[in-house]
Short mmCIF file of C-alpha atoms in Angstrom, two decimals:
data_model
loop_
_atom_site.label_atom_id
_atom_site.label_comp_id
_atom_site.label_asym_id
_atom_site.label_seq_id
_atom_site.Cartn_x
_atom_site.Cartn_y
_atom_site.Cartn_z
CA MET A 26 -73.65 -96.30 22.43
CA GLY A 27 -73.66 -95.16 19.05
CA GLY A 28 -75.77 -92.59 16.94
CA GLY A 29 -78.22 -91.60 14.41
CA GLY A 30 -79.69 -88.88 12.03
CA THR A 31 -83.27 -90.47 11.93
CA PRO A 32 -85.59 -92.02 14.97
CA ALA A 33 -85.95 -95.41 13.42
CA LEU A 34 -81.73 -95.15 12.97
CA GLY A 35 -81.48 -94.33 16.51
CA ASN A 36 -83.22 -97.07 17.82
CA GLU A 37 -81.37 -99.31 16.35
CA ARG A 38 -77.72 -97.59 16.73
CA GLY A 39 -78.98 -97.44 20.53
CA ARG A 40 -79.22 -101.29 20.83
CA ARG A 41 -75.49 -101.67 19.78
CA ALA A 42 -73.92 -102.09 22.71
CA ALA A 43 -76.17 -104.80 23.15
CA TRP A 44 -75.58 -107.04 20.32
CA ALA A 45 -72.11 -106.02 19.60
CA VAL A 46 -71.44 -107.69 23.37
CA ARG A 47 -72.87 -110.38 23.02
CA LEU A 48 -71.47 -111.65 19.71
CA ALA A 49 -67.89 -110.98 21.76
CA ALA A 50 -69.36 -113.48 24.33
CA LEU A 51 -70.68 -116.38 21.71
CA ALA A 52 -44.36 -111.61 31.23
CA LEU A 53 -45.70 -107.70 31.08
CA VAL A 54 -44.68 -106.57 27.75
CA LEU A 55 -41.00 -104.91 27.98
CA PRO A 56 -40.49 -101.52 27.26
CA ALA A 57 -37.74 -102.99 24.76
CA VAL A 58 -40.69 -104.72 22.61
CA LEU A 59 -43.17 -101.74 23.03
CA THR A 60 -40.28 -99.42 21.35
CA ALA A 61 -39.70 -101.69 18.61
CA CYS A 62 -43.32 -101.85 18.04
CA GLY A 63 -43.41 -98.01 17.80
CA GLY A 64 -45.34 -97.99 21.19
CA PRO A 65 -44.83 -94.87 23.15
CA GLN A 66 -43.42 -95.18 26.83
CA GLU A 67 -43.85 -93.00 29.53
CA GLY A 68 -46.07 -89.88 29.04
CA GLY A 69 -46.44 -90.47 25.36
CA SER A 70 -44.23 -90.74 22.27
CA THR A 71 -40.22 -91.35 23.04
CA SER A 72 -39.69 -90.27 19.63
CA PRO A 73 -41.36 -87.90 17.54
CA PRO A 74 -42.95 -88.49 14.17
CA PRO A 75 -40.88 -87.41 10.98
CA PRO A 76 -41.95 -83.16 10.20
CA ASN A 77 -44.21 -84.90 7.34
CA GLN A 78 -46.14 -87.16 9.98
CA GLU A 79 -46.08 -84.20 13.08
CA SER A 80 -47.84 -81.63 10.69
CA PHE A 81 -50.12 -84.13 9.52
CA LEU A 82 -51.03 -85.18 12.89
CA ASP A 83 -51.36 -81.30 13.76
CA ILE A 84 -54.26 -80.95 11.07
CA VAL A 85 -56.14 -84.26 11.92
CA GLU A 86 -55.85 -83.23 15.72
CA GLN A 87 -57.42 -79.61 15.41
CA ARG A 88 -59.55 -80.17 12.87
CA THR A 89 -61.18 -83.24 14.99
CA PHE A 90 -61.28 -81.72 17.87
CA ASN A 91 -63.13 -78.71 16.14
CA PHE A 92 -66.16 -80.74 15.70
CA PHE A 93 -66.42 -81.24 19.26
CA TRP A 94 -65.80 -77.06 20.02
CA GLU A 95 -67.78 -76.25 16.97
CA THR A 96 -70.68 -78.59 16.90
CA THR A 97 -71.33 -78.89 20.79
CA ASN A 98 -74.43 -76.95 22.45
CA PRO A 99 -72.81 -73.55 24.22
CA GLN A 100 -76.08 -73.16 25.91
CA ASN A 101 -75.95 -76.98 27.45
CA GLY A 102 -72.66 -78.71 26.44
CA LEU A 103 -74.73 -81.08 24.91
CA THR A 104 -72.48 -82.78 21.87
CA PRO A 105 -74.91 -83.92 18.49
CA ASP A 106 -74.68 -87.86 17.91
CA ARG A 107 -73.64 -86.99 14.99
CA TRP A 108 -73.12 -83.91 12.29
CA PRO A 109 -74.33 -82.25 9.96
CA THR A 110 -77.33 -84.62 10.20
CA PRO A 111 -80.05 -83.24 12.49
CA SER A 112 -79.46 -85.06 15.07
CA PHE A 113 -80.30 -86.02 19.42
CA SER A 114 -77.24 -85.78 21.44
CA SER A 115 -75.11 -88.89 22.28
CA ILE A 116 -73.72 -88.57 26.07
CA ALA A 117 -71.15 -90.90 25.10
CA ALA A 118 -70.08 -87.89 23.23
CA VAL A 119 -70.17 -85.19 25.72
CA GLY A 120 -67.74 -87.60 27.94
CA PHE A 121 -65.22 -87.48 24.87
CA ALA A 122 -65.87 -83.65 24.19
CA LEU A 123 -64.97 -83.05 27.81
CA THR A 124 -62.02 -85.15 27.67
CA ALA A 125 -61.29 -83.28 24.34
CA TYR A 126 -61.00 -79.94 25.84
CA PRO A 127 -58.30 -80.46 27.80
CA VAL A 128 -56.42 -81.10 25.08
CA GLY A 129 -57.74 -78.38 23.03
CA VAL A 130 -56.20 -76.05 25.68
CA GLU A 131 -52.81 -77.45 25.83
CA ARG A 132 -52.57 -77.42 21.87
CA GLY A 133 -53.62 -73.91 22.01
CA TYR A 134 -56.95 -74.43 19.84
CA VAL A 135 -58.97 -72.41 22.56
CA SER A 136 -57.99 -70.69 25.88
CA ARG A 137 -58.55 -72.28 28.93
CA ALA A 138 -61.00 -69.29 30.07
CA ASP A 139 -62.92 -70.59 27.46
CA ALA A 140 -62.63 -74.30 28.33
CA ALA A 141 -63.12 -73.88 31.31
CA ALA A 142 -66.24 -71.86 30.84
CA ARG A 143 -67.78 -74.66 28.29
CA THR A 144 -67.14 -77.36 31.17
CA LEU A 145 -68.76 -76.13 33.77
CA THR A 146 -71.85 -75.16 31.73
CA THR A 147 -71.94 -78.92 30.51
CA LEU A 148 -71.28 -80.26 34.43
CA ARG A 149 -73.99 -77.71 35.77
CA PHE A 150 -76.47 -78.78 33.13
CA PHE A 151 -75.95 -82.51 34.22
CA TRP A 152 -76.65 -81.84 37.71
CA HIS A 153 -79.72 -79.79 37.51
CA ALA A 154 -80.84 -82.14 34.42
CA PRO A 155 -84.01 -83.98 36.14
CA GLN A 156 -83.66 -87.15 37.49
CA GLY A 157 -86.34 -89.88 37.88
CA PRO A 158 -88.40 -92.96 37.01
CA ASP A 159 -90.48 -91.23 34.70
CA PRO A 160 -90.83 -92.35 31.15
CA THR A 161 -91.14 -88.14 29.88
CA GLY A 162 -89.53 -84.85 30.65
CA ILE A 163 -86.62 -86.74 32.14
CA SER A 164 -82.49 -86.70 31.65
CA GLY A 165 -81.58 -89.52 33.62
CA TYR A 166 -82.58 -91.78 37.05
CA LYS A 167 -80.15 -93.34 39.80
CA GLY A 168 -77.14 -90.99 38.69
CA PHE A 169 -77.43 -92.55 35.35
CA PHE A 170 -78.53 -91.26 32.16
CA TYR A 171 -80.40 -91.68 28.68
CA HIS A 172 -78.41 -92.78 26.08
CA PHE A 173 -79.52 -89.94 23.71
CA LEU A 174 -80.95 -86.61 24.58
CA ASP A 175 -82.96 -83.84 22.83
CA MET A 176 -80.05 -81.58 21.77
CA GLN A 177 -82.10 -78.68 23.09
CA THR A 178 -84.00 -79.43 26.13
CA GLY A 179 -81.43 -82.14 27.24
CA GLU A 180 -84.66 -84.85 28.07
CA ARG A 181 -84.54 -88.23 27.04
CA TYR A 182 -85.33 -88.70 23.48
CA GLN A 183 -87.92 -90.84 22.46
CA ASP A 184 -88.09 -94.43 24.38
CA VAL A 185 -84.03 -94.86 24.46
CA GLU A 186 -82.62 -96.60 27.29
CA LEU A 187 -80.71 -95.55 30.63
CA SER A 188 -76.91 -96.59 29.31
CA SER A 189 -74.74 -98.43 31.81
CA ILE A 190 -71.67 -98.08 29.18
CA ASP A 191 -72.75 -94.64 27.74
CA THR A 192 -72.89 -93.36 31.54
CA ALA A 193 -69.45 -94.65 31.96
CA LEU A 194 -68.05 -92.73 29.28
CA LEU A 195 -69.77 -89.64 30.17
CA MET A 196 -68.54 -90.00 33.65
CA ALA A 197 -64.78 -90.77 32.25
CA GLY A 198 -64.93 -87.23 30.71
CA VAL A 199 -67.03 -85.59 33.55
CA LEU A 200 -63.54 -87.09 36.00
CA THR A 201 -61.09 -85.87 33.19
CA ALA A 202 -62.51 -81.82 33.88
CA GLN A 203 -61.99 -82.96 37.32
CA GLN A 204 -58.35 -83.44 37.55
CA TYR A 205 -57.47 -80.96 34.30
CA PHE A 206 -59.14 -77.81 35.90
CA ASP A 207 -57.05 -77.39 38.89
CA GLY A 208 -56.84 -73.59 39.33
CA ALA A 209 -58.46 -71.82 42.81
CA ASP A 210 -60.97 -69.86 40.81
CA SER A 211 -64.08 -69.84 41.15
CA THR A 212 -64.69 -71.16 37.42
CA GLU A 213 -62.49 -74.26 38.20
CA THR A 214 -63.42 -75.17 41.54
CA GLN A 215 -66.58 -75.18 40.78
CA ILE A 216 -65.99 -77.61 38.17
CA ARG A 217 -63.74 -80.16 40.58
CA ALA A 218 -67.03 -79.78 42.65
CA LEU A 219 -69.82 -80.55 40.18
CA ALA A 220 -67.60 -83.25 38.49
CA ASP A 221 -67.03 -85.30 42.17
CA SER A 222 -70.93 -84.53 42.87
CA LEU A 223 -72.01 -85.90 39.41
CA TYR A 224 -69.62 -88.93 40.22
CA ARG A 225 -70.64 -89.62 43.10
CA ARG A 226 -74.72 -89.47 42.53
CA VAL A 227 -74.16 -92.56 40.05
CA GLN A 228 -75.60 -95.51 41.67
CA TRP A 229 -73.71 -98.56 39.73
CA SER A 230 -74.38 -101.38 42.51
CA TRP A 231 -78.19 -100.72 41.47
CA MET A 232 -76.96 -101.29 38.00
CA GLN A 233 -76.74 -104.99 39.00
CA PRO A 234 -79.62 -107.12 38.66
CA ARG A 235 -77.62 -110.58 38.57
CA PRO A 236 -74.48 -109.29 40.51
CA PRO A 237 -71.40 -109.35 40.53
CA LEU A 238 -72.37 -108.28 36.62
CA ILE A 239 -73.32 -104.89 35.19
CA ALA A 240 -76.42 -104.84 33.58
CA MET A 241 -76.17 -102.75 29.86
CA ALA A 242 -79.44 -100.86 30.49
CA TRP A 243 -82.53 -100.28 32.43
CA LYS A 244 -86.02 -97.98 31.09
CA PRO A 245 -88.92 -97.08 32.49
CA GLY A 246 -92.54 -98.72 31.63
CA GLY A 247 -94.32 -97.97 28.54
CA GLY A 248 -91.73 -98.79 25.79
CA SER A 249 -90.41 -101.98 23.91
CA TYR A 250 -89.33 -102.99 27.12
CA SER A 251 -89.47 -102.22 30.82
CA GLY A 252 -86.45 -102.66 33.28
CA PHE A 253 -83.42 -103.88 33.25
CA LEU A 254 -82.61 -105.30 30.01
CA GLY A 255 -82.15 -109.13 29.67
CA ALA A 256 -78.32 -108.89 29.08
CA ASP A 257 -74.73 -107.83 31.20
CA TYR A 258 -71.33 -106.64 29.72
CA THR A 259 -69.58 -109.69 29.91
CA GLY A 260 -66.73 -110.53 26.91
CA TYR A 261 -63.91 -108.36 26.53
CA ASN A 262 -65.13 -105.37 24.91
CA GLU A 263 -65.39 -101.49 25.68
CA ALA A 264 -66.81 -102.05 29.33
CA MET A 265 -63.54 -101.92 31.20
CA ILE A 266 -64.00 -98.56 31.90
CA LEU A 267 -67.56 -98.93 33.37
CA TYR A 268 -66.57 -101.74 35.88
CA ILE A 269 -63.29 -99.44 36.59
CA LEU A 270 -65.72 -96.50 37.58
CA ALA A 271 -68.09 -98.74 39.08
CA LEU A 272 -65.43 -100.56 41.48
CA GLY A 273 -63.74 -96.92 42.09
CA SER A 274 -67.30 -95.32 43.51
CA PRO A 275 -66.72 -94.13 47.25
CA THR A 276 -70.54 -93.55 47.40
CA PHE A 277 -72.62 -97.13 45.25
CA PRO A 278 -69.43 -99.43 44.58
CA VAL A 279 -69.74 -102.92 42.80
CA ASP A 280 -68.36 -106.08 44.61
CA SER A 281 -64.81 -106.72 44.09
CA THR A 282 -65.63 -109.88 42.42
CA ALA A 283 -67.06 -107.79 40.04
CA TRP A 284 -63.73 -107.82 37.22
CA SER A 285 -63.07 -111.72 37.93
CA ALA A 286 -66.75 -112.34 36.99
CA TYR A 287 -66.18 -109.97 34.07
CA THR A 288 -62.87 -111.41 33.08
CA SER A 289 -63.91 -114.76 33.49
CA THR A 290 -65.94 -114.20 29.87
CA TYR A 291 -63.19 -113.27 27.97
CA ASP A 292 -62.37 -115.49 24.29
CA TRP A 293 -58.67 -115.43 24.71
CA ALA A 294 -57.99 -116.83 20.85
CA SER A 295 -55.39 -116.41 17.58
CA PHE A 296 -56.54 -113.80 14.69
CA GLN A 297 -54.24 -113.13 11.67
CA GLY A 298 -51.21 -114.75 13.49
CA GLN A 299 -51.93 -112.74 16.79
CA SER A 300 -53.17 -114.04 20.42
CA TYR A 301 -55.21 -111.86 22.38
CA VAL A 302 -58.89 -111.62 24.33
CA ASN A 303 -61.01 -111.16 21.02
CA PHE A 304 -63.63 -108.91 20.18
CA ALA A 305 -64.36 -108.01 16.81
CA PRO A 306 -64.94 -104.22 16.29
CA LEU A 307 -61.91 -102.05 17.34
CA PHE A 308 -63.57 -99.82 19.54
CA GLY A 309 -63.65 -102.36 22.22
CA TYR A 310 -59.73 -101.80 22.43
CA GLN A 311 -59.76 -98.29 22.24
CA TYR A 312 -62.61 -96.80 24.58
CA SER A 313 -61.05 -97.64 27.95
CA HIS A 314 -57.35 -97.18 26.99
CA ILE A 315 -58.16 -93.33 26.19
CA TRP A 316 -58.50 -92.51 30.10
CA VAL A 317 -56.33 -95.56 31.17
CA ASP A 318 -52.99 -96.40 30.94
CA PHE A 319 -52.56 -100.18 30.82
CA ARG A 320 -49.32 -99.97 29.72
CA ASP A 321 -47.14 -102.40 32.35
CA ILE A 322 -50.14 -102.85 34.82
CA GLN A 323 -51.75 -106.20 34.89
CA ASP A 324 -55.03 -107.96 36.49
CA ALA A 325 -54.74 -111.77 37.17
CA PHE A 326 -56.00 -112.35 33.56
CA MET A 327 -53.17 -110.66 31.91
CA ARG A 328 -50.84 -111.93 34.44
CA GLY A 329 -51.69 -115.22 33.41
CA LYS A 330 -50.74 -114.34 29.53
CA SER A 331 -47.83 -112.28 30.35
CA ILE A 332 -49.24 -109.23 28.84
CA ASP A 333 -50.84 -106.29 29.24
CA TYR A 334 -54.29 -104.31 27.76
CA PHE A 335 -51.89 -102.18 25.79
CA GLU A 336 -50.45 -105.03 24.53
CA ASN A 337 -53.67 -106.92 23.53
CA SER A 338 -54.76 -103.73 21.88
CA ARG A 339 -51.45 -103.57 19.57
CA ARG A 340 -52.18 -107.40 18.39
CA ALA A 341 -55.84 -106.72 18.19
CA THR A 342 -54.26 -103.17 15.84
CA LEU A 343 -51.93 -105.32 13.84
CA ALA A 344 -54.67 -108.55 13.42
CA GLN A 345 -57.01 -106.52 11.82
CA ARG A 346 -54.34 -104.60 9.36
CA SER A 347 -53.52 -108.52 8.58
CA TYR A 348 -56.88 -109.39 7.77
CA ALA A 349 -57.14 -106.31 5.56
CA GLU A 350 -54.11 -107.58 3.61
CA GLN A 351 -55.30 -111.20 2.74
CA ASN A 352 -58.82 -109.73 2.58
CA PRO A 353 -60.40 -113.07 2.40
CA GLY A 354 -64.01 -111.33 1.13
CA GLY A 355 -62.60 -109.68 -1.95
CA TRP A 356 -63.22 -106.34 -1.21
CA ARG A 357 -61.94 -103.58 -3.57
CA GLY A 358 -59.28 -100.84 -1.86
CA TYR A 359 -58.17 -103.11 1.44
CA GLY A 360 -54.56 -102.93 2.00
CA SER A 361 -51.75 -102.23 4.27
CA ASN A 362 -52.78 -99.02 4.49
CA PHE A 363 -56.59 -98.98 3.82
CA TRP A 364 -57.92 -100.89 6.65
CA GLY A 365 -60.15 -100.39 9.93
CA LEU A 366 -63.39 -102.38 10.78
CA THR A 367 -65.52 -101.23 13.85
CA ALA A 368 -69.07 -99.79 14.63
CA CYS A 369 -69.54 -97.20 12.11
CA ASP A 370 -72.22 -95.73 9.49
CA GLY A 371 -72.40 -97.92 6.03
CA PRO A 372 -74.56 -97.40 2.91
CA GLY A 373 -77.57 -99.35 3.77
CA ASP A 374 -79.05 -102.61 4.14
CA PHE A 375 -79.41 -103.90 0.90
CA GLN A 376 -77.71 -106.34 -2.22
CA GLN A 377 -75.83 -105.20 -4.74
CA VAL A 378 -74.53 -107.54 -7.71
CA ILE A 379 -70.94 -106.36 -8.13
CA GLY A 380 -68.64 -108.18 -10.85
CA GLY A 381 -71.23 -110.89 -11.15
CA ARG A 382 -70.98 -111.43 -7.14
CA THR A 383 -74.10 -110.40 -5.23
CA ARG A 384 -72.86 -108.48 -2.11
CA THR A 385 -74.42 -107.50 1.11
CA PHE A 386 -74.10 -104.16 2.81
CA ARG A 387 -74.98 -102.71 6.17
CA GLY A 388 -75.75 -99.67 7.68
CA TYR A 389 -74.51 -98.76 10.93
CA TRP A 390 -73.30 -101.66 11.73
CA ALA A 391 -70.43 -103.14 14.88
CA ARG A 392 -68.03 -104.36 11.97
CA GLY A 393 -64.99 -106.00 13.07
CA ALA A 394 -62.80 -108.91 12.13
CA ALA A 395 -62.05 -111.42 14.99
CA ALA A 396 -61.50 -115.84 15.71
CA GLY A 397 -65.13 -116.74 14.74
CA ALA A 398 -66.74 -113.54 14.45
CA VAL A 399 -66.11 -111.60 11.04
CA ARG A 400 -68.96 -108.83 10.07
CA ASP A 401 -67.40 -107.37 7.11
CA ASP A 402 -69.35 -105.25 4.05
CA GLY A 403 -66.20 -103.14 2.61
CA THR A 404 -66.67 -100.66 4.69
CA LEU A 405 -64.08 -98.87 6.66
CA ALA A 406 -64.10 -96.65 9.13
CA PRO A 407 -60.90 -94.49 10.00
CA THR A 408 -61.76 -94.25 13.32
CA ALA A 409 -60.59 -97.70 13.29
CA ALA A 410 -57.04 -97.12 12.34
CA GLY A 411 -57.02 -93.55 14.34
CA GLY A 412 -58.21 -94.43 17.58
CA SER A 413 -55.20 -97.26 17.56
CA ILE A 414 -52.30 -94.46 17.25
CA ALA A 415 -51.13 -95.32 20.49
CA PHE A 416 -50.72 -98.85 20.30
CA ALA A 417 -48.87 -99.11 16.47
CA PRO A 418 -48.55 -95.33 15.21
CA ASP A 419 -45.80 -97.63 12.68
CA VAL A 420 -49.22 -98.50 10.51
CA VAL A 421 -51.11 -96.64 11.46
CA LEU A 422 -49.79 -93.18 10.71
CA PRO A 423 -49.01 -94.37 7.29
CA ALA A 424 -52.52 -95.91 7.10
CA LEU A 425 -54.36 -92.35 7.67
CA GLN A 426 -51.68 -90.60 5.65
CA ALA A 427 -52.53 -92.70 2.91
CA MET A 428 -56.30 -92.53 3.20
CA GLU A 429 -55.91 -88.88 3.44
CA ARG A 430 -53.71 -88.62 0.34
CA GLN A 431 -56.27 -91.37 -2.04
CA TYR A 432 -59.22 -89.72 -1.53
CA GLY A 433 -59.09 -86.13 -0.14
CA ASP A 434 -61.82 -83.65 0.68
CA LYS A 435 -64.35 -86.87 -0.21
CA LEU A 436 -63.14 -88.71 3.04
CA PHE A 437 -60.95 -85.81 4.92
CA GLY A 438 -63.28 -82.03 5.41
CA GLN A 439 -64.24 -79.50 7.63
CA TYR A 440 -63.59 -81.60 11.23
CA GLY A 441 -60.99 -84.37 10.19
CA PHE A 442 -61.90 -87.93 8.51
CA LEU A 443 -65.90 -88.50 7.62
CA ASP A 444 -67.49 -91.55 9.54
CA ALA A 445 -66.94 -93.98 6.86
CA PHE A 446 -66.08 -94.95 3.58
CA ASN A 447 -66.73 -98.23 1.16
CA PRO A 448 -64.32 -98.60 -2.05
CA THR A 449 -66.50 -101.49 -3.25
CA LEU A 450 -69.56 -99.55 -3.58
CA THR A 451 -68.99 -97.33 -7.26
CA ASP A 452 -72.66 -97.99 -9.28
CA SER A 453 -74.07 -94.57 -8.72
CA SER A 454 -77.40 -96.56 -8.91
CA ALA A 455 -77.31 -98.11 -5.66
CA PRO A 456 -79.92 -97.74 -3.58
CA ILE A 457 -78.31 -96.43 -0.73
CA HIS A 458 -79.97 -95.09 2.67
CA SER A 459 -77.03 -92.15 3.51
CA GLY A 460 -74.04 -90.43 2.37
CA THR A 461 -72.67 -90.58 -1.56
CA ILE A 462 -71.25 -92.13 -3.83
CA VAL A 463 -68.39 -90.89 -6.11
CA PRO A 464 -68.19 -92.92 -9.57
CA GLY A 465 -65.09 -94.39 -9.66
CA ASN A 466 -64.21 -93.86 -6.01
CA GLY A 467 -66.98 -95.59 -3.69
CA TRP A 468 -68.95 -94.54 -1.31
CA PHE A 469 -68.81 -91.95 0.96
CA ASP A 470 -70.35 -90.97 4.40
CA THR A 471 -71.52 -87.42 4.79
CA ASP A 472 -71.48 -87.50 8.70
CA TYR A 473 -69.08 -87.20 11.40
CA LEU A 474 -70.03 -89.20 14.52
CA GLY A 475 -69.33 -87.75 18.24
CA ILE A 476 -68.51 -91.61 18.84
CA ASP A 477 -65.63 -92.05 16.25
CA GLN A 478 -64.65 -88.55 16.63
CA GLY A 479 -63.47 -88.99 20.26
CA PRO A 480 -60.58 -91.66 19.97
CA ILE A 481 -59.29 -90.13 17.30
CA VAL A 482 -58.93 -86.97 19.29
CA THR A 483 -57.67 -87.89 22.23
CA MET A 484 -55.44 -90.89 21.12
CA ILE A 485 -53.66 -88.84 19.00
CA GLU A 486 -52.84 -86.64 22.10
CA ASN A 487 -51.79 -89.53 24.25
CA TYR A 488 -49.50 -90.79 21.62
CA ARG A 489 -47.43 -87.13 21.15
CA SER A 490 -47.91 -86.24 24.73
CA GLY A 491 -49.42 -88.87 27.30
CA LEU A 492 -52.16 -85.92 28.57
CA ILE A 493 -55.09 -87.31 29.26
CA TRP A 494 -53.23 -91.23 30.71
CA GLN A 495 -50.88 -88.85 32.70
CA LEU A 496 -53.86 -86.75 34.53
CA MET A 497 -56.10 -90.00 35.32
CA ARG A 498 -53.30 -91.83 36.94
CA GLN A 499 -53.87 -89.13 39.23
CA ASN A 500 -57.18 -89.37 39.70
CA PRO A 501 -58.21 -91.53 43.03
CA TYR A 502 -61.13 -92.90 42.03
CA ILE A 503 -59.59 -94.44 38.60
CA VAL A 504 -56.74 -95.79 40.94
CA ARG A 505 -59.30 -97.27 43.30
CA GLY A 506 -61.39 -99.14 40.92
CA LEU A 507 -58.00 -100.60 39.30
CA CYS A 508 -56.91 -101.46 42.73
CA ARG A 509 -60.07 -103.50 43.42
CA ALA A 510 -59.63 -104.81 39.92
CA GLY A 511 -56.16 -106.53 41.09
CA PHE A 512 -53.93 -104.71 39.05
CA GLN A 513 -50.78 -104.12 40.17
CA GLY A 514 -47.25 -103.45 38.65
CA GLY A 515 -45.58 -100.25 36.54
CA TRP A 516 -47.11 -96.60 37.58
CA LEU A 517 -49.66 -97.90 39.97
CA GLU A 518 -46.66 -99.40 42.18
CA GLY A 519 -47.10 -98.68 45.88
CA LYS A 520 -51.05 -97.15 45.25
CA CYS A 521 -52.84 -100.14 46.39
CA SER A 522 -52.05 -100.30 49.80
#
């Protein structure tokens, strides 16, 4: 997954999932424990935040929702990878948009009729978009879609890959729409039918050149490589949703051994006083959790560790905050309310002498911190904290408020939080490739990224009401995928017979 404002940058971002995952490969949590840690119980938060935090969440959630509603092409439902820099569409961002539309309806940002119409436009486009093995003039193949599509034509952008994970994120949004729009009128009836057809068309088992694992990508001939990418999704990462959807398919399912093969590559380790399955960027602990309520359900791996994946993400969140508090790299501005490393924009690829020390900065990069894997150039991403609000609201809410209070409209603007900022880089003469430097304050991105906006608005809503979790608990494909993966307990009790 990833985005880009220029072709060169976009191509590099298109490889984000591959190398991020390769690096990752180098007793149930009691309700009382979750409550003590500030985590939500059944349905969402049991106790609302104080009024000042509640009103703050109102603003953040609505502005972030507006990114999807206002920047998406109303003619075809394609959401841009980024804004305001002109860009292609990210199919993962479309998946987040489809998931955000029900949030907008329930919060009163848009009418149900308008959200349904936008959703139907989107699903119609993807159903009718050309599929085939040709390298140009098409949008997908075997039910999968290319990572990036032209915003106007919807055709493959340059030579990007047919992406398994980005298709999964798109399909998660498609199934959210199917579950939410349950009305009897023609529009909502068509939404459900198209959503079902799109999901059933994906040939998940085809994307397995090395079964039982699922490959990252495939390309037709004529590009940097052809055929399947020589890497599969292994190690803990965002691919949980990919495997669950592939296991749940009624038409082209993968074998049930795929889940145990995937989890067998996990790296359980201790970092910053927390023991959990390690993956450096925080997005890996957030994406799948947008749609799947992992509270109190366990697979064989988590039963062996006596926790669940929700607790695993909480620990990862707290470990990153602790890392920022200790700040071993000596970056400016880090602290208990200024933390969060994940894949995001950066100032560019260059070195700069700051305070007598040579610092190396990066452009778009899968930043992160975990046992044996620290990738940190002083760039923080609000989505790293915001996407973890359901796991640890007691540390996330103060962090988001502090970021907005400290930096104001330099960081928090029309569509909520801009993608990233770097307080260390304050010299306006630095050879930055994007964004802007505010002397004395640091570097600030000037773009919003769809795949980083998505976790903010959706996880805020899961924290507040549990909306998406409640919807997807009822989705038969999600339930079947979890059952085939060996999950048991909690809300799944009695559903896996």
